[in-house]
PDB file of C-alpha atoms in Angstrom:
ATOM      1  CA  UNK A   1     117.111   9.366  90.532  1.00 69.00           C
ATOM      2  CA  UNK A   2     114.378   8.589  88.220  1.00 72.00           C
ATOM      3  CA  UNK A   3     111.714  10.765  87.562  1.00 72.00           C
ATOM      4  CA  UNK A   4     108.404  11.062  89.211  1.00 75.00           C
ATOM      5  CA  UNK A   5     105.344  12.275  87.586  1.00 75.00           C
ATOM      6  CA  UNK A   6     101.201  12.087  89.139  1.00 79.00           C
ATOM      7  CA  UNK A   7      97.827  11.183  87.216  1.00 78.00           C
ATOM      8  CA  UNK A   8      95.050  12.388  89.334  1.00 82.00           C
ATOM      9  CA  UNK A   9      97.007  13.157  92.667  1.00 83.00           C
ATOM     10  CA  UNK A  10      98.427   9.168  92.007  1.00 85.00           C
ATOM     11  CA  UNK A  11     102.246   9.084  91.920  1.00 84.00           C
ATOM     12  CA  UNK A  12     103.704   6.784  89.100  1.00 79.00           C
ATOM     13  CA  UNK A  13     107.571   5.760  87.899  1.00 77.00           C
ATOM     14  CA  UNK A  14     108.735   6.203  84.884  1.00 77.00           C
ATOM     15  CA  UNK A  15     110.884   2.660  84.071  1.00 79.00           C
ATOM     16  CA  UNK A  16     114.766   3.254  82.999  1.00 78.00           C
ATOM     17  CA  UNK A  17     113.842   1.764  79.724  1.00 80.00           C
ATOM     18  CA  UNK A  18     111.244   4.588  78.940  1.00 76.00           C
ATOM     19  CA  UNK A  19     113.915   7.198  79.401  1.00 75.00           C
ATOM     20  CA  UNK A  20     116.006   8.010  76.582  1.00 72.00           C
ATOM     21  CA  UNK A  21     119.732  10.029  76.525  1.00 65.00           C
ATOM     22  CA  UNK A  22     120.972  12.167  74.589  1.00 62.00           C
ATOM     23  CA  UNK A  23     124.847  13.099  74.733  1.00 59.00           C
ATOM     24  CA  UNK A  24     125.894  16.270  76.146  1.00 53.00           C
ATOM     25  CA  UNK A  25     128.946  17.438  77.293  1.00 52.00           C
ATOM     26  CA  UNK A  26     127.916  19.340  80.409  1.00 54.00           C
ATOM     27  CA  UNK A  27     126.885  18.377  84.321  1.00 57.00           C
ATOM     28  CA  UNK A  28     123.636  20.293  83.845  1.00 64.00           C
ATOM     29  CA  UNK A  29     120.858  17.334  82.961  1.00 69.00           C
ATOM     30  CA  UNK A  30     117.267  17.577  82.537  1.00 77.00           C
ATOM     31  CA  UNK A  31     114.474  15.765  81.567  1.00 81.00           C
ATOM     32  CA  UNK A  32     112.425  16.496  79.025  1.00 85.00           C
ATOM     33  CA  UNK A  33     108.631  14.950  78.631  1.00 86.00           C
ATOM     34  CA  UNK A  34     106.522  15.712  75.569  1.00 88.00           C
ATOM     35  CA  UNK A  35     102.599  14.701  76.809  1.00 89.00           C
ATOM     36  CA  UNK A  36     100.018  14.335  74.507  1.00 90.00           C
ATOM     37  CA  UNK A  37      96.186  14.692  75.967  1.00 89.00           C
ATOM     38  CA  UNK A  38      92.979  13.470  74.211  1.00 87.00           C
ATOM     39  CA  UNK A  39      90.915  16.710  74.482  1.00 88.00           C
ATOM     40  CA  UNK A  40      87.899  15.249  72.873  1.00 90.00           C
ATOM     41  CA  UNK A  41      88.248  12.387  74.873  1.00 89.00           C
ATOM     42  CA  UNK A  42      89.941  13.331  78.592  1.00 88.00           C
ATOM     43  CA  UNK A  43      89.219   9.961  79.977  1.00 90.00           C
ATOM     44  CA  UNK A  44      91.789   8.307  78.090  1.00 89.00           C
ATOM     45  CA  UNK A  45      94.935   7.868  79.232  1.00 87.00           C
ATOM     46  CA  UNK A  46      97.831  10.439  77.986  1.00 88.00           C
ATOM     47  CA  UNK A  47     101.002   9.489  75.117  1.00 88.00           C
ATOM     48  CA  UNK A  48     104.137  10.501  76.491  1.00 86.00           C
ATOM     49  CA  UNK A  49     107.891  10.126  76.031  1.00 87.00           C
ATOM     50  CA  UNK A  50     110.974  11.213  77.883  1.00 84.00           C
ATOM     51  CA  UNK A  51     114.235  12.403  77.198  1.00 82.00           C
ATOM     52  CA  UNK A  52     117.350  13.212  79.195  1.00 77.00           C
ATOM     53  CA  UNK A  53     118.367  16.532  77.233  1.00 74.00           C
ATOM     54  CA  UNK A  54     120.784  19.170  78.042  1.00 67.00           C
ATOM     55  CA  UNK A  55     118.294  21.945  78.077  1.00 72.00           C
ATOM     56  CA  UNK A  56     114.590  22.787  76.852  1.00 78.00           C
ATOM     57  CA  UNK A  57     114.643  26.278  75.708  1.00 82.00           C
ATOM     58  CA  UNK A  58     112.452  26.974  72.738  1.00 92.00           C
ATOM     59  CA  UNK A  59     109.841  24.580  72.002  1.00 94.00           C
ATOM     60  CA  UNK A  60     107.869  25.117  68.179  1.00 96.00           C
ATOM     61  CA  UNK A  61     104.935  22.569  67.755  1.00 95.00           C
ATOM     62  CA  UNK A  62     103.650  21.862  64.635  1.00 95.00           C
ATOM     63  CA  UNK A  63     100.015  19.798  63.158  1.00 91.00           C
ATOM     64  CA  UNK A  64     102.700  16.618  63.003  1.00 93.00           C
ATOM     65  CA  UNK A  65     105.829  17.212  65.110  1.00 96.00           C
ATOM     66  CA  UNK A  66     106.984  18.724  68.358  1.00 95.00           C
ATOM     67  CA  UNK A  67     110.604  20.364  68.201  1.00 96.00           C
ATOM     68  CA  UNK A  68     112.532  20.960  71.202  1.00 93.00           C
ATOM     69  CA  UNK A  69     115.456  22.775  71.241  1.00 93.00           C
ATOM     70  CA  UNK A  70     118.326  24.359  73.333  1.00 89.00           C
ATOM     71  CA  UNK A  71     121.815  26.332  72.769  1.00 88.00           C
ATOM     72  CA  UNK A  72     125.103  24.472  72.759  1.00 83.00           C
ATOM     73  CA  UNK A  73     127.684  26.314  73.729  1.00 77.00           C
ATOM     74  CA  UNK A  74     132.060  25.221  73.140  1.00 66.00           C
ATOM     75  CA  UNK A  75     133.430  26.795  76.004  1.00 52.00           C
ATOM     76  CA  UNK A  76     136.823  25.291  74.560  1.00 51.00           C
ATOM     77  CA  UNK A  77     139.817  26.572  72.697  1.00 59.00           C
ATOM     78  CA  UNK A  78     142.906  24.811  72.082  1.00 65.00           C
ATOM     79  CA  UNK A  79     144.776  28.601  72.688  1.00 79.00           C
ATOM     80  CA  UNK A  80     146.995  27.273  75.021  1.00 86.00           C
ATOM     81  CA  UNK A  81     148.801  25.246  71.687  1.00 87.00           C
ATOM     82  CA  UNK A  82     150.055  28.311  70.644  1.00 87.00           C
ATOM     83  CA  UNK A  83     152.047  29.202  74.472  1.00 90.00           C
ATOM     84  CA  UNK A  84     153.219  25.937  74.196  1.00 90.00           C
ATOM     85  CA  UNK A  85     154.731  25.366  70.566  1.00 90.00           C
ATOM     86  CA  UNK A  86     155.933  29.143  71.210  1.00 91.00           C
ATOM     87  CA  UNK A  87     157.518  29.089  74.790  1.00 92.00           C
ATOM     88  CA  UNK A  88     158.448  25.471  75.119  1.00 89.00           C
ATOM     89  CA  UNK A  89     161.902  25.429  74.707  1.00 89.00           C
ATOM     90  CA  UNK A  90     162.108  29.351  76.648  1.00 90.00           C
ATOM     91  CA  UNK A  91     160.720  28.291  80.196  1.00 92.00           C
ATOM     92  CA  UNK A  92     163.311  29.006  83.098  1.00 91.00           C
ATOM     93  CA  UNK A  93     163.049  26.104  86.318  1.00 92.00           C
ATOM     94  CA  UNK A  94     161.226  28.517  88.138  1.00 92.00           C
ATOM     95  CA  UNK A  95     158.221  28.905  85.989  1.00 92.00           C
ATOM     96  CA  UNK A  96     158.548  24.753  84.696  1.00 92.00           C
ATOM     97  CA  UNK A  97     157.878  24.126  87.879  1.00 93.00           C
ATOM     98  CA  UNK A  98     154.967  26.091  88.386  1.00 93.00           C
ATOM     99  CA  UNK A  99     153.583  24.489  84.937  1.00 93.00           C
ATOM    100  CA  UNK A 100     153.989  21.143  86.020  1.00 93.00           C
ATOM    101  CA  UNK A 101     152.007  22.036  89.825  1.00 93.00           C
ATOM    102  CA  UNK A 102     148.920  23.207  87.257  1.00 93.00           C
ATOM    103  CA  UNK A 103     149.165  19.535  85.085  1.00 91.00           C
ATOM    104  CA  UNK A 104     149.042  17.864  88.523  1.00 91.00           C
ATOM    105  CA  UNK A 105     145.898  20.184  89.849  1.00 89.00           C
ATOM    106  CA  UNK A 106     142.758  18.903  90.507  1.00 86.00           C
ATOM    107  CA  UNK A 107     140.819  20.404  87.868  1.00 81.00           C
ATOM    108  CA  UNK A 108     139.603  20.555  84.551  1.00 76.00           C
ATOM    109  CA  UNK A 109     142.190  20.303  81.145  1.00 78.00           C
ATOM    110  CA  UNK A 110     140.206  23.322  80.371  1.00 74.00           C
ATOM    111  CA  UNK A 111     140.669  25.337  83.477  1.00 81.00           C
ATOM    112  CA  UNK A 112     144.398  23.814  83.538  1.00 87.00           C
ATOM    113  CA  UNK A 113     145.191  25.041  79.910  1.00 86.00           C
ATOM    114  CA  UNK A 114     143.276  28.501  80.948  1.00 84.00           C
ATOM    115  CA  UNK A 115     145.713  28.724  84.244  1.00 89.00           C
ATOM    116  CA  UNK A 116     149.221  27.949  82.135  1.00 92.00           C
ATOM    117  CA  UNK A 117     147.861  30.972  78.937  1.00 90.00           C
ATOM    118  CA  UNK A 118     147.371  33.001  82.787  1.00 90.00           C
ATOM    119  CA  UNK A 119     150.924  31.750  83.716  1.00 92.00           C
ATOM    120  CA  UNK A 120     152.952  32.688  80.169  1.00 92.00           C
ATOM    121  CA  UNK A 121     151.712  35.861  80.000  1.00 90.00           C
ATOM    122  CA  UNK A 122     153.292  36.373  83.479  1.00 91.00           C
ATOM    123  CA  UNK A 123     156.770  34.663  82.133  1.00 92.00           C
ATOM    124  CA  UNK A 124     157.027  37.555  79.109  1.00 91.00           C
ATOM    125  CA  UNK A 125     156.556  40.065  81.499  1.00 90.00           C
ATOM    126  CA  UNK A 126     159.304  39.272  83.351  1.00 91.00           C
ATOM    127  CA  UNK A 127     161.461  38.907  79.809  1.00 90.00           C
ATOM    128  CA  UNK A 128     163.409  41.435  77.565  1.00 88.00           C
ATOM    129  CA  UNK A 129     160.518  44.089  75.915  1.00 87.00           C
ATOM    130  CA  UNK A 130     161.718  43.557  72.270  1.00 89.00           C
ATOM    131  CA  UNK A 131     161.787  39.782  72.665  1.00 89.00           C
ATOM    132  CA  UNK A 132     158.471  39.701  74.264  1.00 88.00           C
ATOM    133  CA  UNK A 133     157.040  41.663  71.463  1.00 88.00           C
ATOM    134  CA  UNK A 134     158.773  39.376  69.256  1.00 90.00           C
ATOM    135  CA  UNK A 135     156.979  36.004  71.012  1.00 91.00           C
ATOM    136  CA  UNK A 136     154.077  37.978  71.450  1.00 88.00           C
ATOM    137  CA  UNK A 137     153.896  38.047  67.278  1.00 88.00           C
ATOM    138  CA  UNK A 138     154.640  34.616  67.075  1.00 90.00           C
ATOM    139  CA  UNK A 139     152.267  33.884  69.784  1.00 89.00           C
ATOM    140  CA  UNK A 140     149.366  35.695  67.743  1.00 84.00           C
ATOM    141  CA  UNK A 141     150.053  34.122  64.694  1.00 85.00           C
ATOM    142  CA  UNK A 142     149.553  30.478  66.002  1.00 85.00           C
ATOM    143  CA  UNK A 143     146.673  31.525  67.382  1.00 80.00           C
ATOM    144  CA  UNK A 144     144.900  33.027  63.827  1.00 76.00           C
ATOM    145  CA  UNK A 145     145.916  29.404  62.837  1.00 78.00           C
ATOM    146  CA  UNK A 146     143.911  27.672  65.459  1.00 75.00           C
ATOM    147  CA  UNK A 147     141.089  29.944  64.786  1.00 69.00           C
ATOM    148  CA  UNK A 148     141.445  29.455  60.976  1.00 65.00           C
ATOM    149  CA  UNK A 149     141.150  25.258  61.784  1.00 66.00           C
ATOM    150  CA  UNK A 150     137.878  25.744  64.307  1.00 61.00           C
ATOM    151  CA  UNK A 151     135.241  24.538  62.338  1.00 53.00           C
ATOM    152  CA  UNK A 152     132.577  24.007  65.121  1.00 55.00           C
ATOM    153  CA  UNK A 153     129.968  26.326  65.433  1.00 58.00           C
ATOM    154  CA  UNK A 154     131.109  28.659  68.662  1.00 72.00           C
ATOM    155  CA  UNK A 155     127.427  28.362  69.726  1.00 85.00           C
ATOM    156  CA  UNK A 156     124.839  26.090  68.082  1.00 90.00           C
ATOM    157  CA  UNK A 157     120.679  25.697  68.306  1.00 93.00           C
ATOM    158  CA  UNK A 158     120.129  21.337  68.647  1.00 91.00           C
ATOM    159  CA  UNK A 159     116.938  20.534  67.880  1.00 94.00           C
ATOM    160  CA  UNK A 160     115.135  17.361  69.549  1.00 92.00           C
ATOM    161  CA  UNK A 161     112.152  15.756  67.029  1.00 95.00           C
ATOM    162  CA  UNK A 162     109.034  13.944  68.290  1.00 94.00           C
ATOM    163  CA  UNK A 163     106.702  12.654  66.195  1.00 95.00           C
ATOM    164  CA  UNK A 164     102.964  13.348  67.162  1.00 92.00           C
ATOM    165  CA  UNK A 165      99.947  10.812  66.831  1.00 86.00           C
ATOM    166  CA  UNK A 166      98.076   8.015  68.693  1.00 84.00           C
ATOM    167  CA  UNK A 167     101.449   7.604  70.221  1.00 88.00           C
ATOM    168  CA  UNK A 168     104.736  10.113  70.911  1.00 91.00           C
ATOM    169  CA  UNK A 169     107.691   8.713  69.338  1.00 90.00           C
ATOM    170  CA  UNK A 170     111.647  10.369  69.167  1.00 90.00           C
ATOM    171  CA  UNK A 171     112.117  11.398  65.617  1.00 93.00           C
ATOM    172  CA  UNK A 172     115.804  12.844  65.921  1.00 91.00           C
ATOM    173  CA  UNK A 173     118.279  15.088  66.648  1.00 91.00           C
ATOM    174  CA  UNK A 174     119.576  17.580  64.521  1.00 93.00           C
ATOM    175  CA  UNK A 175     122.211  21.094  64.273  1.00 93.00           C
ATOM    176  CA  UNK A 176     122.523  23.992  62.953  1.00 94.00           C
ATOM    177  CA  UNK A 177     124.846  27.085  63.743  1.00 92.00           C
ATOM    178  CA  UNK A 178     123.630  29.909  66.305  1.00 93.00           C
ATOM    179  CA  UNK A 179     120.648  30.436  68.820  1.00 94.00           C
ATOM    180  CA  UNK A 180     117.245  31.026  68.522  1.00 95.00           C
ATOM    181  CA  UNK A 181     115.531  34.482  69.148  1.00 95.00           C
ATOM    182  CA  UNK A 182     112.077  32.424  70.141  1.00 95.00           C
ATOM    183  CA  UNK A 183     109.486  29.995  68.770  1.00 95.00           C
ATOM    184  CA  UNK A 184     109.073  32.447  65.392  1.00 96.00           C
ATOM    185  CA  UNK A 185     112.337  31.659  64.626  1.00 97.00           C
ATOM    186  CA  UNK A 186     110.881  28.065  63.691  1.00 97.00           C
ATOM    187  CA  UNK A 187     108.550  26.823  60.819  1.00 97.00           C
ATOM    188  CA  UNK A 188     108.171  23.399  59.805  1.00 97.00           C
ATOM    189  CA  UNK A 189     106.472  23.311  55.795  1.00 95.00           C
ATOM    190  CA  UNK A 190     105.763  20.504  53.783  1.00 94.00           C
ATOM    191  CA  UNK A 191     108.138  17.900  56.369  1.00 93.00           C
ATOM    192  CA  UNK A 192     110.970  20.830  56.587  1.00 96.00           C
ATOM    193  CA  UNK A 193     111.984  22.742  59.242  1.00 97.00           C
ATOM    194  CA  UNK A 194     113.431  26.416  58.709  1.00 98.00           C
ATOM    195  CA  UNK A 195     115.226  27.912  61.369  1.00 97.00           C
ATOM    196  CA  UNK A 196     116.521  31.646  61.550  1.00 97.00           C
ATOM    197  CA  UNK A 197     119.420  32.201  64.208  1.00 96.00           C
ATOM    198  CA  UNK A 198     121.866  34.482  64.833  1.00 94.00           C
ATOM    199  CA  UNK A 199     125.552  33.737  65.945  1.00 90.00           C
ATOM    200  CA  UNK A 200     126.912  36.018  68.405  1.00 86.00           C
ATOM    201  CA  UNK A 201     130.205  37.930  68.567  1.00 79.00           C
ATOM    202  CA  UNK A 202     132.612  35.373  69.238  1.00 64.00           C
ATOM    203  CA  UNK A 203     135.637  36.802  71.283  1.00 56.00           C
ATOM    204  CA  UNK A 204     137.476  33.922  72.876  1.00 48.00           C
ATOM    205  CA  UNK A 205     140.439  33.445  74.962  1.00 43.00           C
ATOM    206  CA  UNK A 206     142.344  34.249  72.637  1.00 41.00           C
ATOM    207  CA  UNK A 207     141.174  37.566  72.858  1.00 42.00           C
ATOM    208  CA  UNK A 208     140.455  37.790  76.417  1.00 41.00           C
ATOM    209  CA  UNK A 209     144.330  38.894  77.141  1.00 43.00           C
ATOM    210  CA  UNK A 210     145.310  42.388  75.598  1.00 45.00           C
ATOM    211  CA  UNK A 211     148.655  42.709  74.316  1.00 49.00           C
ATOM    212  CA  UNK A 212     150.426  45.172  77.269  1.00 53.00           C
ATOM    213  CA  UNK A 213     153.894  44.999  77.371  1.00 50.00           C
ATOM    214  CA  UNK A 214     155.724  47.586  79.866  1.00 48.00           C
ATOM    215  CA  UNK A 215     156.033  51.031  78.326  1.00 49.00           C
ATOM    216  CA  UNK A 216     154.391  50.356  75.410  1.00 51.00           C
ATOM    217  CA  UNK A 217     150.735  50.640  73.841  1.00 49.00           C
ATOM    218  CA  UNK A 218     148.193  47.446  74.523  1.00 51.00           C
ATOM    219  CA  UNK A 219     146.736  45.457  71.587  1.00 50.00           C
ATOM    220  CA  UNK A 220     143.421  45.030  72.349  1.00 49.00           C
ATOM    221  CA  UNK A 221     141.199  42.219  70.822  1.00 50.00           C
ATOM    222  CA  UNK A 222     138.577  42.971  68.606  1.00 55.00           C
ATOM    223  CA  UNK A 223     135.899  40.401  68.280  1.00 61.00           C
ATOM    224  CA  UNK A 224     134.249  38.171  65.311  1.00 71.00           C
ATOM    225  CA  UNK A 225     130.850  40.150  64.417  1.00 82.00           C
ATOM    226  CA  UNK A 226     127.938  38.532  65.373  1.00 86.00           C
ATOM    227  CA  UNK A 227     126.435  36.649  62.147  1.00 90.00           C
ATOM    228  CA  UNK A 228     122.538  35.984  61.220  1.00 94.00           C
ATOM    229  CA  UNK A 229     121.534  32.828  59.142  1.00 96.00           C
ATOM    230  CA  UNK A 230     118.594  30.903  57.910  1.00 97.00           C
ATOM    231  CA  UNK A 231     118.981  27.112  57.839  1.00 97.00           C
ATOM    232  CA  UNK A 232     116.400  24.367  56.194  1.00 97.00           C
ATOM    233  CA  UNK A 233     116.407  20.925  57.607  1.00 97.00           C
ATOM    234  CA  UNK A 234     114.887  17.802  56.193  1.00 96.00           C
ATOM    235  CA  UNK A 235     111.975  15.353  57.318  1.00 96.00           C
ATOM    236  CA  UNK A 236     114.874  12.981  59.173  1.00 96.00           C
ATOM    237  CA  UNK A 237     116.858  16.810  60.491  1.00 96.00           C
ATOM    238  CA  UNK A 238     119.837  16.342  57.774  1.00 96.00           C
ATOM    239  CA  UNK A 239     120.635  20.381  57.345  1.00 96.00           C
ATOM    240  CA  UNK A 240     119.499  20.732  53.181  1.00 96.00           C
ATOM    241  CA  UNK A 241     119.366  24.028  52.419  1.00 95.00           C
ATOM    242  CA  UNK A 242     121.423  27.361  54.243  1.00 96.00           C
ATOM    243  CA  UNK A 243     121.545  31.530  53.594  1.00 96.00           C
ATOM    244  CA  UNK A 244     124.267  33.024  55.707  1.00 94.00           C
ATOM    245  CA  UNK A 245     125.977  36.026  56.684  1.00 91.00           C
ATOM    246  CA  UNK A 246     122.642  38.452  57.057  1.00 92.00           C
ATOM    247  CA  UNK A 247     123.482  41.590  58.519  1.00 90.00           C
ATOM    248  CA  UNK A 248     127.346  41.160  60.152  1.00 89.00           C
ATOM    249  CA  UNK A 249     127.422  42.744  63.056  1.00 88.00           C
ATOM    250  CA  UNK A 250     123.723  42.715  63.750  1.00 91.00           C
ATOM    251  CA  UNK A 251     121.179  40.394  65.993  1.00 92.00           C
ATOM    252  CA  UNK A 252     117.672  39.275  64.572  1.00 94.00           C
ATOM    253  CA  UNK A 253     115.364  40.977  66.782  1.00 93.00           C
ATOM    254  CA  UNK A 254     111.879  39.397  65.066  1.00 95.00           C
ATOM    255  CA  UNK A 255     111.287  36.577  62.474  1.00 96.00           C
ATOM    256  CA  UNK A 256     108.272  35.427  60.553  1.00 97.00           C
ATOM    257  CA  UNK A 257     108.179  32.629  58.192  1.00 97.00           C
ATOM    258  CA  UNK A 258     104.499  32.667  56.052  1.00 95.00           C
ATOM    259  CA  UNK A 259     104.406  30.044  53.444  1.00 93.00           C
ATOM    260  CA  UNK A 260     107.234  29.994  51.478  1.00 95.00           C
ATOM    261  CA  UNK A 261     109.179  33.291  52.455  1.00 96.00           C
ATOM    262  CA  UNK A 262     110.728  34.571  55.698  1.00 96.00           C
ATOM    263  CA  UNK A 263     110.888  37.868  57.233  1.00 96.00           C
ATOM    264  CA  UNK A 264     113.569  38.891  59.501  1.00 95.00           C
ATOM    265  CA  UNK A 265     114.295  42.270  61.100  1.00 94.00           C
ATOM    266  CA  UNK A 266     117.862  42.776  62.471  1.00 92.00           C
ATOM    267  CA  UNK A 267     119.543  45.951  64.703  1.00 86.00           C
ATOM    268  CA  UNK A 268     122.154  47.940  65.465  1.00 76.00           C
ATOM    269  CA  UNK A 269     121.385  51.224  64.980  1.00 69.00           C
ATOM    270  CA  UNK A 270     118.694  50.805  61.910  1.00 71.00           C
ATOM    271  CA  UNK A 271     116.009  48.248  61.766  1.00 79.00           C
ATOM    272  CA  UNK A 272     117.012  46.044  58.234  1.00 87.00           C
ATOM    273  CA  UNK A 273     114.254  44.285  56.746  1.00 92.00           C
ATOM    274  CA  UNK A 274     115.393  41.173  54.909  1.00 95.00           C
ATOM    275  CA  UNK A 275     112.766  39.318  52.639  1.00 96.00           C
ATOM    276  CA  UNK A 276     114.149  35.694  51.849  1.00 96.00           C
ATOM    277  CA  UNK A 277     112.191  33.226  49.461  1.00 96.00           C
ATOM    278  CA  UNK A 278     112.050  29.705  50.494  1.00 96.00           C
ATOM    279  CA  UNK A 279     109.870  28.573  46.867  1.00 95.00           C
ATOM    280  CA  UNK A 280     113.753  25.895  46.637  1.00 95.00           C
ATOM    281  CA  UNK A 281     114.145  24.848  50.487  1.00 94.00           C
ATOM    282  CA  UNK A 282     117.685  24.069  49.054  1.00 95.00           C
ATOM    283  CA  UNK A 283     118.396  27.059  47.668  1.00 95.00           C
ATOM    284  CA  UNK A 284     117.256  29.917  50.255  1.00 96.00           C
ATOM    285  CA  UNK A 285     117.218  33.220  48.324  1.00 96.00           C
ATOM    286  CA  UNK A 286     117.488  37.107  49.590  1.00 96.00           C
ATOM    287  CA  UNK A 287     114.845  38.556  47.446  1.00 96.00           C
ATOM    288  CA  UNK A 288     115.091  42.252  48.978  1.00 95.00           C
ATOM    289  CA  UNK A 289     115.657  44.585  52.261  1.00 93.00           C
ATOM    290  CA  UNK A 290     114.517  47.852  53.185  1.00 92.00           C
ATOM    291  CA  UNK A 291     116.251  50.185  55.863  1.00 87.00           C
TER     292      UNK A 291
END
């Protein structure tokens, strides 16, 4: 279904060609419409555009542009890899048989690959303690592999350009690691736009199963610490400048960007105050914090 918008109580269509998508790899779709009224002159009809987005989260309007932004999150890890290359010559009929009823399932690779890392940890229960332990190793060490070769973002802040004027054009898409606290956590200056996020404590499949083996003490995971970051992107959203690795293990709680510096406060137990100079957009600089 198209969307439906009113002027004056007057329902209108919006033509397929007007709407614009934007890739997303989720069922959740929205449109998004950036209006643009003439408040000197109401009478005149309003500029607007339309986009089919994933999300509309935290909007930051500048004197030239509108951003738009949302949170992407990968909800998938290639853990299962490690079961596989690990077990796949160990498997008794019984529990082959059971793998191959989850491949035929109707349901998602990711729920499938979630159901078989459910289904091996079930098989080395059922095996000899020391060579469990001894899988289990090998087990954890393909996994620190896969980890080591993830090089997306586990969550990520896209940010949707539109170009303000006489008209409302799409500028863009751009990326950068993390999510947004709120609308401070955006400043566009001289046709850049900084962006402060934080990236959250990443614990994963991977650790979502402690090590318990009968009679003996459970491994349990320990999570990535969350990370905090300042990004610069250019006039066309290409990521130019970066400062990362604030305050592991902390969250920005409030960020201010005045001319060319930023302010960020970040928590855990203390509130950090991190001053960062922005004179080289490029080059992003930790001038000083207070505790």
């Amino acid at each position: 279904p198209r969307p439906l918008y009113a002027v004056n109580g007057k329902m209108a269509d919006v033509a397929p060609s007007d709407v614009r998508y934007i890739d997303y790899p989720f069922d959740n779709y929205q449109f998004t419409t950036v209006l643009g009224q003439d408040v000197d002159n109401p009478s005149n009809a309003e500029t607007r555009t339309i986009v089919l987005t994933g999300g509309a989260s935290t909007v930051y309007v500048s004197t030239q542009n509108a951003y738009v932004t949302y949170t992407q999150y990968q909800t998938y890890y290639p853990v299962w890899e490690a079961y596989q290359a690990t077990l796949e010559d160990k498997w008794t009929a019984e529990y082959q048989a059971k793998l191959a009823a989850i491949d035929s399932a109707d349901t998602s690779a990711w729920q499938k690959d979630r159901m078989k890392v459910s289904l091996a940890v079930q098989f080395l229960v059922t095996l000899d303690q020391t060579q469990a332990q001894e899988l289990y190793s090998e087990i954890s060490q393909r996994e620190q592999a896969l980890r080591e070769k993830q090089v997306a973002p586990t969550e990520a802040t896209v940010v949707h350009k539109f170009a303000l004027g006489s008209a409302i054009t799409y500028a863009g898409k751009g990326e950068v690691p993390g999510h947004l606290l709120n609308q401070f956590s955006m400043d566009e200056s001289e046709g850049n736009l900084r962006l402060a996020t934080t990236i959250s404590p990443v614990w994963g499949p991977w650790t979502s199963v402690a090590r318990c083996m009968p009679n003996s003490r459970c491994v349990q995971p320990t999570p990535e610490p969350s990370k905090n970051n300042v990004y610069v992107l250019d006039a066309s959203l290409q990521l130019v400048g970066r400062l990362e690795d604030l305050a592991p293990g902390e969250t920005i709680y409030s960020a201010r960007f005045l001319g060319k510096r930023a302010y960020l406060v970040t928590f855990r137990q203390l509130d950090p105050l991190f001053v960062i100079g922005l004179e080289d957009p490029r080059n992003p600089q930790l001038l000083g914090k207070l505790k």
